[in-house]
Coordinates of C-alpha atoms and ligand atoms in Angstrom, one line a residue:
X1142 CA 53.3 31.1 -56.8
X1143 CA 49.9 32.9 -57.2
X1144 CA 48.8 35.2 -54.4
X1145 CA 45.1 34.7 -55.6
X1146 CA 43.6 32.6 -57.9
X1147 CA 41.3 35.7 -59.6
X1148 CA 41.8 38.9 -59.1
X1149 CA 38.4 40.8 -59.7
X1150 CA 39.3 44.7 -60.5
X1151 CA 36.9 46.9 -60.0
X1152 CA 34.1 46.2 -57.0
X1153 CA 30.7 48.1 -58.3
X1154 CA 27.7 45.2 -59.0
X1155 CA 29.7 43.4 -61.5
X1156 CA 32.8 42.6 -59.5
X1157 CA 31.1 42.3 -56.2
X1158 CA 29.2 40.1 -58.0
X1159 CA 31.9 37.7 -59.8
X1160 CA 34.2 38.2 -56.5
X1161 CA 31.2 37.0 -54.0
X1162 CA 30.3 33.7 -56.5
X1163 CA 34.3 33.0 -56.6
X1164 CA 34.9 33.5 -53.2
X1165 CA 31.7 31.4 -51.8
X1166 CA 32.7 28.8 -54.6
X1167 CA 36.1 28.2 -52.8
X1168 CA 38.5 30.3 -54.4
X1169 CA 40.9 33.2 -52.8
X1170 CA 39.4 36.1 -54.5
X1171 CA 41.2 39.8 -54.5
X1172 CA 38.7 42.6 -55.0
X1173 CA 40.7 45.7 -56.1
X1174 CA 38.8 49.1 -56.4
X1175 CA 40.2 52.3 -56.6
X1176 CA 37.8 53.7 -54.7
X1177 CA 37.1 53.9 -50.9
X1178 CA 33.2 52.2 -50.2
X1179 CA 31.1 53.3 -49.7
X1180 CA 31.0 55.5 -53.0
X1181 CA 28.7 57.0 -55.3
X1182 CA 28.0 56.3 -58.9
X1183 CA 26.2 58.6 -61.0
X1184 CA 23.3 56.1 -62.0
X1185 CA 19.0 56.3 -61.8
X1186 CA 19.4 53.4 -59.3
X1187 CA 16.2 51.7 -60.9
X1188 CA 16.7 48.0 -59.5
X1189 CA 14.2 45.6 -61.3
X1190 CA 12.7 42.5 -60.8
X1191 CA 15.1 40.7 -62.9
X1192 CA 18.1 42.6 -60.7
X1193 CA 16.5 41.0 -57.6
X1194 CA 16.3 38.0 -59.1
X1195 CA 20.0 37.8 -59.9
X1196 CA 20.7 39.2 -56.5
X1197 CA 19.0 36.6 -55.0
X1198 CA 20.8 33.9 -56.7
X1199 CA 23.9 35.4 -56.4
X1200 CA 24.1 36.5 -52.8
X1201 CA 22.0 33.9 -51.2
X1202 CA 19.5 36.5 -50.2
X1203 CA 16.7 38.8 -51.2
X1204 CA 17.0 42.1 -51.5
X1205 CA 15.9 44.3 -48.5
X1206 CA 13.2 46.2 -50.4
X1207 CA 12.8 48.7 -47.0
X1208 CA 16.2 50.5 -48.6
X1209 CA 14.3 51.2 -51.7
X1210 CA 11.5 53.4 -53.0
X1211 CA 9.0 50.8 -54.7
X1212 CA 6.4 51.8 -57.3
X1213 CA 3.6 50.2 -59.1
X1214 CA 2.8 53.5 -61.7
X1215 CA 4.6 55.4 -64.1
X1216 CA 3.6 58.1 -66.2
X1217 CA 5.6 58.5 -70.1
X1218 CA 6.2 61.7 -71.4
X1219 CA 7.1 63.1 -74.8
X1220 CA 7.9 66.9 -75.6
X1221 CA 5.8 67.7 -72.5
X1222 CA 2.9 66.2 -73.0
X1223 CA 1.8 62.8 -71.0
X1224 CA 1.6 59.7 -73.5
X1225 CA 0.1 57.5 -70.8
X1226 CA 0.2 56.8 -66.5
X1227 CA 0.3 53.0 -66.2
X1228 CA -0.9 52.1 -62.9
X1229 CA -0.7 48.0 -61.2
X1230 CA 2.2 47.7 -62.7
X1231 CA 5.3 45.3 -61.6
X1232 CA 7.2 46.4 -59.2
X1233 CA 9.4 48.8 -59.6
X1234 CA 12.3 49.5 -57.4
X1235 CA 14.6 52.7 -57.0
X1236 CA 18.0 52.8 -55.1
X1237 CA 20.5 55.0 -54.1
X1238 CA 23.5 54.0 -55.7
X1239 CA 25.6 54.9 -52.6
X1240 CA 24.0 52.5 -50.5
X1241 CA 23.4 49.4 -52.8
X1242 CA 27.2 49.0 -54.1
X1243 CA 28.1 49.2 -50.3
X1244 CA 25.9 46.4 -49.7
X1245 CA 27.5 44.6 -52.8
X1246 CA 30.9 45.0 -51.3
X1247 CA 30.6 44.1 -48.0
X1248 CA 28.7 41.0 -49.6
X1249 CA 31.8 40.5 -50.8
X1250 CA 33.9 40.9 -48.3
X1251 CA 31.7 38.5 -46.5
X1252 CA 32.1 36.0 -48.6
X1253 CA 35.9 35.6 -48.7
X1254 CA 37.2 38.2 -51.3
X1255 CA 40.1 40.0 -49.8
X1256 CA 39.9 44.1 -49.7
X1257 CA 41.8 45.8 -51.7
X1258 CA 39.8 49.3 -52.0
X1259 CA 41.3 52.9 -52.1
X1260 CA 44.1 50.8 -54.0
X1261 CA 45.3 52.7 -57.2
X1262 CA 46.8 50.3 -60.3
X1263 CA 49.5 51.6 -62.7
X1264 CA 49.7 48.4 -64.5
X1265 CA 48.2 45.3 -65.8
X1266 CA 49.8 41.9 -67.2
X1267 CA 48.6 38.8 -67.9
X1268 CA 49.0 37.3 -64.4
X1269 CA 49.7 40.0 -62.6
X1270 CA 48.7 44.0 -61.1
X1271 CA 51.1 46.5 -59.9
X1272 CA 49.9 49.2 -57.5
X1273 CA 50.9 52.8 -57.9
X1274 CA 52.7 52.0 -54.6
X1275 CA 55.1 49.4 -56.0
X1276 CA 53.1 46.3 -54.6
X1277 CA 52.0 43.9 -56.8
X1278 CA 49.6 40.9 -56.8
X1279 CA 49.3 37.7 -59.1
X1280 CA 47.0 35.6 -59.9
X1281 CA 46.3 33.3 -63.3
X1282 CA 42.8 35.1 -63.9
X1283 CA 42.0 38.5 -64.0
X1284 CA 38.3 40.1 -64.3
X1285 CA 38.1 43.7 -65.7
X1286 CA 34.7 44.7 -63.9
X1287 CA 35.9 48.6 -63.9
X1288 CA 33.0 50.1 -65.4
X1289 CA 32.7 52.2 -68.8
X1290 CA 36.4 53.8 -68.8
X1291 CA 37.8 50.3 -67.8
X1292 CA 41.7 50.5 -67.8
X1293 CA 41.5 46.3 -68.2
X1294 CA 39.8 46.6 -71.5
X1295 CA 41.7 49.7 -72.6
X1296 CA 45.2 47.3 -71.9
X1297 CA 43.7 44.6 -73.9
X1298 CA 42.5 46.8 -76.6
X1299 CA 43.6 50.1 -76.6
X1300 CA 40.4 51.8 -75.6
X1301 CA 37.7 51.4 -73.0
X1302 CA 34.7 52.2 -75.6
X1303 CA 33.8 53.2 -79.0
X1304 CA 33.8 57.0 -79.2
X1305 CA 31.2 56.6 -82.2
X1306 CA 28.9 54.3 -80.4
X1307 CA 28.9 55.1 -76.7
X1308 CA 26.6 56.7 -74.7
X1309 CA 26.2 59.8 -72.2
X1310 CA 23.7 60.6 -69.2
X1311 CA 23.6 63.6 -67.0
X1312 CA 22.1 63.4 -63.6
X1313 CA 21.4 65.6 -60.8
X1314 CA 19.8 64.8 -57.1
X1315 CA 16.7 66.8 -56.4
X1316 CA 16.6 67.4 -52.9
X1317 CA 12.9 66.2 -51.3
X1318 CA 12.0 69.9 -50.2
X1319 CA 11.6 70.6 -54.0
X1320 CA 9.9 67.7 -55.1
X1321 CA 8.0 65.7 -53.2
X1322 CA 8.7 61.7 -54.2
X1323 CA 5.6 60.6 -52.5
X1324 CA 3.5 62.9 -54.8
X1325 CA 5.5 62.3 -58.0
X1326 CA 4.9 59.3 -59.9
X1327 CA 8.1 57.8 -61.7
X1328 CA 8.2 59.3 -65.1
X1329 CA 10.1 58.5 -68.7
X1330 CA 10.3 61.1 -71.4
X1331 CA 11.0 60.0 -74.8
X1332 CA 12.7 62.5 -76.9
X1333 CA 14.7 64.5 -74.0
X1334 CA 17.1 63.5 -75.9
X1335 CA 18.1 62.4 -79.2
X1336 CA 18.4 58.8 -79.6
X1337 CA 17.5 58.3 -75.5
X1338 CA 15.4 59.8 -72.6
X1339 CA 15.0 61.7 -69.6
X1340 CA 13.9 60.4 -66.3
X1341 CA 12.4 61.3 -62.5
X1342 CA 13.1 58.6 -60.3
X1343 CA 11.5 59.2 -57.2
X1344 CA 13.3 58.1 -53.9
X1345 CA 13.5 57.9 -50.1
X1346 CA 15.0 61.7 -49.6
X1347 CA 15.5 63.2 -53.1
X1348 CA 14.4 62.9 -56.8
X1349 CA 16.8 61.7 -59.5
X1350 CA 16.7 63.4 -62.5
X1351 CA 18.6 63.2 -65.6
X1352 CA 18.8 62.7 -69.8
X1353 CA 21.1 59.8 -71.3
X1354 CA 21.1 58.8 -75.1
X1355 CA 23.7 58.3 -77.6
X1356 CA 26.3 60.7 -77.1
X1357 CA 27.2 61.0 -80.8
X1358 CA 23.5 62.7 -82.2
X1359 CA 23.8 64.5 -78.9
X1360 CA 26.7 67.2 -79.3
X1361 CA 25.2 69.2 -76.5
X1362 CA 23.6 67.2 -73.8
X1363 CA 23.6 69.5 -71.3
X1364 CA 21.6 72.0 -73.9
X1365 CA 18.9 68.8 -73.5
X1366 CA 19.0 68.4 -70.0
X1367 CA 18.5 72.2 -69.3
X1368 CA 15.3 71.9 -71.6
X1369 CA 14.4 68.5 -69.8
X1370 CA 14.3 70.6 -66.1
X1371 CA 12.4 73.6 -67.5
X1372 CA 10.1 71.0 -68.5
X1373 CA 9.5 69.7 -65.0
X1374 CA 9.6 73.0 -63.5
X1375 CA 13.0 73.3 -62.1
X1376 CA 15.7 75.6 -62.8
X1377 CA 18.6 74.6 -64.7
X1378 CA 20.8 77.4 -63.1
X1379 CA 20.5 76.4 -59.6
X1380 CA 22.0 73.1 -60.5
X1381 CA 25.0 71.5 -61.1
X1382 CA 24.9 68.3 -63.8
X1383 CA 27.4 65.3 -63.4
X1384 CA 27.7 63.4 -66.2
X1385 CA 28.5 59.5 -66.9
X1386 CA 29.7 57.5 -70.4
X1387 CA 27.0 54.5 -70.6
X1388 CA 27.7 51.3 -72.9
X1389 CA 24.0 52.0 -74.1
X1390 CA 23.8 48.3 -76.6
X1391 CA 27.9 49.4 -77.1
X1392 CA 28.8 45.4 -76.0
X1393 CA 31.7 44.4 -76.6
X1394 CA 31.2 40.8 -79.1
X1395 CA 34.9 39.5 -77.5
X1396 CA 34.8 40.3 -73.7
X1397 CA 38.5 39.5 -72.7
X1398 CA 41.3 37.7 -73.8
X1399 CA 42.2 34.0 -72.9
X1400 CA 42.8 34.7 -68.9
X1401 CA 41.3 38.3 -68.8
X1402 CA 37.8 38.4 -68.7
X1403 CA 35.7 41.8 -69.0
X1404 CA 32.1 42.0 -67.0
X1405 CA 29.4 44.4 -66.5
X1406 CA 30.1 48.1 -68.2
X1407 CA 33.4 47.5 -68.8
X1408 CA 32.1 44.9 -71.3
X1409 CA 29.0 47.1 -72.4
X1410 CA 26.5 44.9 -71.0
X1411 CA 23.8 47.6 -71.1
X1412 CA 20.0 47.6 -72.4
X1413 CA 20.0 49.9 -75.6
X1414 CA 16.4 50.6 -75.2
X1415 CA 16.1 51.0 -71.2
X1416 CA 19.7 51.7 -70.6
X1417 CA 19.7 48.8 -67.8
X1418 CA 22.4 47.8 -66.6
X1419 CA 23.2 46.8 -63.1
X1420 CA 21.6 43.5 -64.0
X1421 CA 23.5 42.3 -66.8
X1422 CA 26.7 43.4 -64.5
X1423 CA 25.5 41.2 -62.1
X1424 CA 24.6 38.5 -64.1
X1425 CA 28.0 39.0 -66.3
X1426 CA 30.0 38.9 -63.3
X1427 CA 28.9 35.8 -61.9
X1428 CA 29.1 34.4 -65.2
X1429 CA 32.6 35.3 -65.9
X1430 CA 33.2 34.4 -61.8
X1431 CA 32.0 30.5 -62.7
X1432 CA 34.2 30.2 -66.3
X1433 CA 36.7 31.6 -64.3
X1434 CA 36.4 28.5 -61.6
X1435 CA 36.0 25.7 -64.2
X1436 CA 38.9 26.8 -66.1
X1437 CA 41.2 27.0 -62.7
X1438 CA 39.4 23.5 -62.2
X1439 CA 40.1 22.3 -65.6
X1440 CA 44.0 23.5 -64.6
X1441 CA 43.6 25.8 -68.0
X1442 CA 43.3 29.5 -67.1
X1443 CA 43.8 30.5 -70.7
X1444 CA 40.5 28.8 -71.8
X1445 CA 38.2 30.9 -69.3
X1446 CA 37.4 33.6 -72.4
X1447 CA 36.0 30.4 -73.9
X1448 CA 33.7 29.4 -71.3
X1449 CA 32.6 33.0 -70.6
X1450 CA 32.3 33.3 -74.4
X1451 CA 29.4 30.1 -74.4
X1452 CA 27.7 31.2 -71.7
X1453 CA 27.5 34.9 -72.1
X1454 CA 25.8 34.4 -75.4
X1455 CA 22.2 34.4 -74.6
X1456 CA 22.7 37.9 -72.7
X1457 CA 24.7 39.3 -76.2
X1458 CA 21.8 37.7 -77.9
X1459 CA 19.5 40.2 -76.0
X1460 CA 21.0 43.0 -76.4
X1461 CA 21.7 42.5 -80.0
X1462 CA 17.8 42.2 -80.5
X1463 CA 17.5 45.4 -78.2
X1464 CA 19.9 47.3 -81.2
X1465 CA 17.7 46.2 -84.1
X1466 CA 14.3 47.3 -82.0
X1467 CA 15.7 50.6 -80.5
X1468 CA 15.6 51.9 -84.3
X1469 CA 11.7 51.7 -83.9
X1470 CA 11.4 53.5 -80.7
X1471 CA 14.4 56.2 -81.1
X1472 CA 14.9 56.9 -84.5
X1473 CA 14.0 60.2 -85.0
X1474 CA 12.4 59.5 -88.4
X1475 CA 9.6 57.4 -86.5
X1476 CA 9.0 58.6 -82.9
X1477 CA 6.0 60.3 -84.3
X1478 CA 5.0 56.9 -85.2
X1479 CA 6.0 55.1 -82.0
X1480 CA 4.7 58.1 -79.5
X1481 CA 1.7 57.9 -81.6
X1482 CA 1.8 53.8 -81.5
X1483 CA 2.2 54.2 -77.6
X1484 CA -0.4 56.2 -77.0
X1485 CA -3.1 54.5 -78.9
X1486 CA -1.8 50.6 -78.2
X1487 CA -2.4 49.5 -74.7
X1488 CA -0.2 46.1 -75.7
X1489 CA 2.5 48.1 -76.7
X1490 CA 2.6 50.2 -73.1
X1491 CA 2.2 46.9 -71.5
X1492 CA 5.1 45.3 -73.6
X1493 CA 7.2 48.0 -72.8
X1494 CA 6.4 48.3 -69.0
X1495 CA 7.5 45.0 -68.8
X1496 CA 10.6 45.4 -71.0
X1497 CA 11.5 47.9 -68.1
X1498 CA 10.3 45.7 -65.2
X1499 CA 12.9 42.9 -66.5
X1500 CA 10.0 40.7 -66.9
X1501 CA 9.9 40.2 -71.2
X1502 CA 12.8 39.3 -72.7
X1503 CA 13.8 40.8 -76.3
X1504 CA 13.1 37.3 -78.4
X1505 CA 9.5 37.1 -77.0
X1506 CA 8.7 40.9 -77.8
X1507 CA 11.0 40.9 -81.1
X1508 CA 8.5 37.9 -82.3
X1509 CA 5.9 40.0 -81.2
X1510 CA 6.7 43.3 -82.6
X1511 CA 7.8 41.6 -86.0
X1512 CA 4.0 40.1 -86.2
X1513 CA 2.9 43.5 -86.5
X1514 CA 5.5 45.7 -88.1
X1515 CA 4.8 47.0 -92.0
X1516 CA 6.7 45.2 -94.3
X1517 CA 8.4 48.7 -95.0
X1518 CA 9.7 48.5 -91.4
X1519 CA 10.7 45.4 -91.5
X1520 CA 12.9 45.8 -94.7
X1521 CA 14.2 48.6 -93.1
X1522 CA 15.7 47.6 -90.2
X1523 CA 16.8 45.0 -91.9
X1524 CA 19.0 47.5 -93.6
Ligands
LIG985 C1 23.2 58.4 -65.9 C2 23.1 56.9 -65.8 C3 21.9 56.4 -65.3 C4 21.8 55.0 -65.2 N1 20.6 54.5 -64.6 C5 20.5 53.1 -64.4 C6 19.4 52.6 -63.8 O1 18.5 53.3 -63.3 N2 19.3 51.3 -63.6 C7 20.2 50.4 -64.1 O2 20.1 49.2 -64.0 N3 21.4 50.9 -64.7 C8 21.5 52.2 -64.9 N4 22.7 52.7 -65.4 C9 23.7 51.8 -65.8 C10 24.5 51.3 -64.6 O3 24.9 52.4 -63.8 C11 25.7 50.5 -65.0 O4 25.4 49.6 -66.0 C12 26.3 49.7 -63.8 O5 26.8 50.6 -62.8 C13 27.5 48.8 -64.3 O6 28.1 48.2 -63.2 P1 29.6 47.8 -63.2 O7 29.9 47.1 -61.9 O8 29.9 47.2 -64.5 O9 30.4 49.2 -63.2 P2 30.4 50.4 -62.2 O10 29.1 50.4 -61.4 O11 30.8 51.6 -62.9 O12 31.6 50.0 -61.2 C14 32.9 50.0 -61.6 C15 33.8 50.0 -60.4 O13 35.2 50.0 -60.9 C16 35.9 50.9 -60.2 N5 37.0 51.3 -61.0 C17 37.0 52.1 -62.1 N6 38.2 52.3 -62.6 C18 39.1 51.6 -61.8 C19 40.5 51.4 -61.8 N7 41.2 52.0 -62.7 N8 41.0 50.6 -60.9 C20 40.2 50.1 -59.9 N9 38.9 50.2 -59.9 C21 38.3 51.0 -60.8 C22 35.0 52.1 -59.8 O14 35.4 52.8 -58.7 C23 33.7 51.3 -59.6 O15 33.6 50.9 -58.2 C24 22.8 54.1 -65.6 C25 24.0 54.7 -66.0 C26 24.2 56.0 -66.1 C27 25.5 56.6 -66.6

């Protein structure tokens, strides 16, 4: 017999996600981390309008906005001079990673989903996980929500991501005595590195700075995000840099295997443009959460991949849009053209404000931005 009827490894935003929508749907959820909450994760902690709306619809509740920094101006950057400040702009809100994915959990927890945090796996089966201590718990669907290095999509396909394709960010906190959030706006600079950007997020106590791209144009990013600080006046010696992989459009097209779903990062569910992602975790997890529950309903476990496959296609959809487009805007043949573009075009600034608010989804603006490419363009991302 089944202890559980889906175990949900890994308990960041897309497994407290999938384990909260099993649980309150009336299954007995196990939510296996290997980590003790609450816990950091290196991560801007940008939490848009679309994340909220998710959240809402997910945990029953809006978010509580008086744990985050919210804006309504950014300024964009490139090679240290200012593109543009956008002021009125939607809302834009920054979280500490810390305190958000506690809130997740205990959601969670709330809900029904059995703890098992601090819990360390040495093995995964079909139906079943066996603990480092020799304990072991079944279950006849599995949800691999364990982020970028995820050890559920690594025993299903032999690796967590695609050394080639992936991508990197390095972060550091900036403590409030040396920048003062209330002062700074938040602020994106194209170019810090290749194939990505750098960012200063501010928040309640601190200032989160850091670069993320590609990882592959970007041998050495810590060569970039030592240039990046310079630029905005800090030192780069004081500071230690942690550093993060980052599915950055890296999605995987088959998320699981029959019974084994993957969710979130583990799946590569991130914006290649914005590098978003605690959204589509979100939004994956509760999607893979309900396949999961219609095919324990339909009394077919192996045909949850299926069902996850159907309804996860709009997202993939996206985010294969977002790969095409990123060409435009990171390529480093044209990011004359776009920082010129971007300067001049207000309806581009706006279009991309919104891009990063989570209000304009890539279909709309890919119609938008083919109306006005070159036909040169065109042909060549066609290539
Ligand atoms: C530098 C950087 C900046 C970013 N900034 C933003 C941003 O501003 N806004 C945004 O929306 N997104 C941002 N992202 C992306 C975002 O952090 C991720 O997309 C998001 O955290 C994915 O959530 P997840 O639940 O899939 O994975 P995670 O948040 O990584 O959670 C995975 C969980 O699995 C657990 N786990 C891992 N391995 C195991 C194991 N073997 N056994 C059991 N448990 C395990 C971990 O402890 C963790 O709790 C950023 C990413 C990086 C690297």
């Amino acid at each position: 017999m089944p202890d559980f009827d889906i175990i949900v490894i890994g308990a960041g935003p897309a497994g407290s996600a999938a384990a909260t929508w099993a649980a309150k749907h009336g299954a007995k959820v196990a939510l296996v981390d290997k980590a003790m909450f609450p816990r950091n994760k290196l991560c801007g902690g940008l939490f848009t309008e679309r994340s909220r709306s998710y959240y809402c619809e997910i945990f029953g509740r809006d978010f509580d906005l008086s744990r985050a920094v919210t804006r309504h101006d950014i300024s964009f950057w490139h090679d240290g001079a200012e593109l543009a400040t956008l002021t009125d702009i939607p809302p834009l809100h920054l979280t500490m990673r810390l305190d958000l994915d506690n809130t997740l959990f205990e959601h969670a927890l709330t809900a029904g989903a059995s703890d098992f945090s601090g819990r360390h796996i040495a093995q995964i089966s079909e139906n079943e996980i066996l603990f480092k201590d020799g304990t072991a718990l079944h279950a006849p669907i599995l949800i691999g929500a364990d982020g970028v290095n995820s050890i559920v999509a690594k025993h299903l396909f032999g690796a967590s991501f695609n050394t080639e394709t992936i991508g990197f960010g390095l972060e550091i906190e900036v403590p409030e005595s040396t920048q003062n959030p209330v002062e700074k706006p938040l602020r994106i600079d194209f170019g810090a590195a290749t194939w990505g950007y750098g960012w200063s997020f501010p928040k309640q106590n601190s200032t989160t700075v850091g670069v993320g791209g590609l990882r592959a144009p970007n041998p050495d990013m810590k060569a970039h995000m030592r240039h990046y600080l310079k630029t905005l006046g800090l030192d780069p010696e004081a500071v230690k840099f942690k550093g993060h992989h980052l599915p950055f459009g890296d999605f995987r097209p088959t998320p699981g295997r029959d019974n084994i779903l993957l969710a979130g990062d583990a799946a590569g569910l991130v914006d290649p443009i914005t590098g978003e992602g605690i959204a589509f975790a979100m939004k994956s997890g509760q999607i893979a959460a309900q396949s999961a529950l219609d095919a324990l309903g339909a009394g077919s476990p192996k045909t949850a991949l299926r069902r996850y496959q159907r309804t996860l296609r709009d997202m993939q959809r996206n985010l294969r849009i977002a790969r095409t487009l990123r060409r435009i805007i990171f390529a480093p043949r044209w990011q004359g053209a776009f920082t010129r573009t971007f300067r001049r075009s207000g309806t581009v600034r706006v279009m991309y404000m919104r891009l990063l608010a989570g209000e304009l989804e890539y279909p709309q603006l890919a119609r938008s931005v083919v109306a006005r490419l070159p036909r040169y363009l065109l042909n060549a991302l066609r290539r």
